[in-house]
Short mmCIF file of C-alpha atoms in Angstrom, two decimals:
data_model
loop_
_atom_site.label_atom_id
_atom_site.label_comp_id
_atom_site.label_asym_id
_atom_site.label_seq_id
_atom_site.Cartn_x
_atom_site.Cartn_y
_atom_site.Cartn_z
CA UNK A 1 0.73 28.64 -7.96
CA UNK A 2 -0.98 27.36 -11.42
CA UNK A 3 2.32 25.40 -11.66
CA UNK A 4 2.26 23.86 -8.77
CA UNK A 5 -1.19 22.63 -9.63
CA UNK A 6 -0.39 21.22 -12.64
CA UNK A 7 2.40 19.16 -11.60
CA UNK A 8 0.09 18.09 -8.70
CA UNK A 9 -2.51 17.02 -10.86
CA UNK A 10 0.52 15.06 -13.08
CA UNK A 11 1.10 13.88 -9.97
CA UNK A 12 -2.52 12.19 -9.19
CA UNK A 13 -2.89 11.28 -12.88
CA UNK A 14 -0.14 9.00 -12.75
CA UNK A 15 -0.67 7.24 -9.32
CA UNK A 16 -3.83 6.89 -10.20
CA UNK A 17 -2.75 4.95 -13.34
CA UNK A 18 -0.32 2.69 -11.82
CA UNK A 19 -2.41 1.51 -9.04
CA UNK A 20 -2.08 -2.03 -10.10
CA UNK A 21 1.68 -1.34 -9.45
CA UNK A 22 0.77 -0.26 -5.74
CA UNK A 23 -1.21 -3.15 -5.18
CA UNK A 24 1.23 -5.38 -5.89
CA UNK A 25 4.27 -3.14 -4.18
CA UNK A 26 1.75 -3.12 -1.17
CA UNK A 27 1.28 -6.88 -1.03
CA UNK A 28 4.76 -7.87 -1.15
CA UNK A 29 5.24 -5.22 1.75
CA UNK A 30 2.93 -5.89 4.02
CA UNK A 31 4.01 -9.62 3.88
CA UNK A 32 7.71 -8.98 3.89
CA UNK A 33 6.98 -7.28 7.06
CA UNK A 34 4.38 -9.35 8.61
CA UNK A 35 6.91 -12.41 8.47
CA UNK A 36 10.19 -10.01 9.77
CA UNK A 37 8.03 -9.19 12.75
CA UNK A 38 6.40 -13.15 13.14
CA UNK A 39 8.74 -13.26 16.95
CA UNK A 40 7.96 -9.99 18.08
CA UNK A 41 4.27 -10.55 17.76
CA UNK A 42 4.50 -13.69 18.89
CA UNK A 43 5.70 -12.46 22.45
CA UNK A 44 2.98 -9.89 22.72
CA UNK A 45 2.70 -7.87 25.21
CA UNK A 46 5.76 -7.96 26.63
CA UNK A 47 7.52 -7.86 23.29
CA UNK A 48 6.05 -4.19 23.27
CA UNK A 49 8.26 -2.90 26.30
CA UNK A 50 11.05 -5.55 25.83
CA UNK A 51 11.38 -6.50 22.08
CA UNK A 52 13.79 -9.39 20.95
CA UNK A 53 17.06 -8.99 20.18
CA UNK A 54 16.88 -7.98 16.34
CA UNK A 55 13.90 -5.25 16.69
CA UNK A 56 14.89 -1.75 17.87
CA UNK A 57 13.12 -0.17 21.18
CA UNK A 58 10.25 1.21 18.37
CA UNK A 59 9.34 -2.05 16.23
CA UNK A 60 5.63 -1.25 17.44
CA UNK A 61 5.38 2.04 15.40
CA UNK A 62 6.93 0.90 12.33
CA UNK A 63 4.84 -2.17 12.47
CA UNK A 64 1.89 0.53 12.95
CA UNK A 65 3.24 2.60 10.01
CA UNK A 66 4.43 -0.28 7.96
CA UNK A 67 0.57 -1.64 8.18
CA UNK A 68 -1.18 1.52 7.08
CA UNK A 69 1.23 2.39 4.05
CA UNK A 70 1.00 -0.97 2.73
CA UNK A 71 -2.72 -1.09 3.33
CA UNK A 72 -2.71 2.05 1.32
CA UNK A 73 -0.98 0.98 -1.47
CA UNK A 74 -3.00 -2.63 -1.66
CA UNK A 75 -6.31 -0.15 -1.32
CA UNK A 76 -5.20 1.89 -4.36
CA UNK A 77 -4.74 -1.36 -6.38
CA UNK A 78 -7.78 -3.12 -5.28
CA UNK A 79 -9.42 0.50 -6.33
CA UNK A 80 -8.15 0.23 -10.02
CA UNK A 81 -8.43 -3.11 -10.37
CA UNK A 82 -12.23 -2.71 -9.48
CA UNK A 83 -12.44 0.16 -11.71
CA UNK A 84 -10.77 -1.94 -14.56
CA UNK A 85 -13.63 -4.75 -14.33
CA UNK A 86 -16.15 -2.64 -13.98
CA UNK A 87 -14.90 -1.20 -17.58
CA UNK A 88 -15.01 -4.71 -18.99
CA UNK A 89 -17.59 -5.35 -17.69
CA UNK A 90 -19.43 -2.04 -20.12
CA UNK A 91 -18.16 -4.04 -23.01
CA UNK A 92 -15.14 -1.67 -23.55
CA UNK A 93 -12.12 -3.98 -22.30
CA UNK A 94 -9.03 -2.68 -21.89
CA UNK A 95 -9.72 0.76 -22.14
CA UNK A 96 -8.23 3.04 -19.58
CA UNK A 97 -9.83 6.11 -18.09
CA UNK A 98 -7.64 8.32 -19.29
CA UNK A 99 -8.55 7.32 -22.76
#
């Protein structure tokens, strides 16, 4: 079990370094996605029981879960980059957390 927790807390430690990288990963994801799906919402509500052509039967979950992972990942970068000024802002810039 101590192993587990170890690599779990490797695990944590590095996401939480890289959150910049999520951030930006996020961004581009949620408006990849929010342009893909521009003619489904567009024909709301009845785009929900009878999407166009090029979405399958369950574009409204994946637009769901496509929304709250991306929001997710731009959260976690917004949450570093916050953390990073705030560290700047001490008179200590550039210097990580984990330093």
């Amino acid at each position: 079990m101590a192993r587990d927790s170890g690599t779990l807390s490797t695990l944590v430690s590095w996401v939480r370094t890289t959150d910049w990288l999520w951030m930006i990963i996020g961004g581009f994801y949620l408006l990849a996605y929010l342009f893909w799906y521009i003619p489904a919402l567009a024909k709301l509500p009845r785009s929900v029981r009878n999407p166009p052509e090029q979405f399958p039967w369950h574009w409204p979950l994946d637009f769901v879960s496509t929304g709250l992972s991306g929001g997710v990942l731009v959260g976690l970068g917004f949450r570093r980059a916050t953390a990073f000024t705030d560290e700047t802002r001490d008179g200590e810039p550039g210097r990580r957390e984990s330093e």
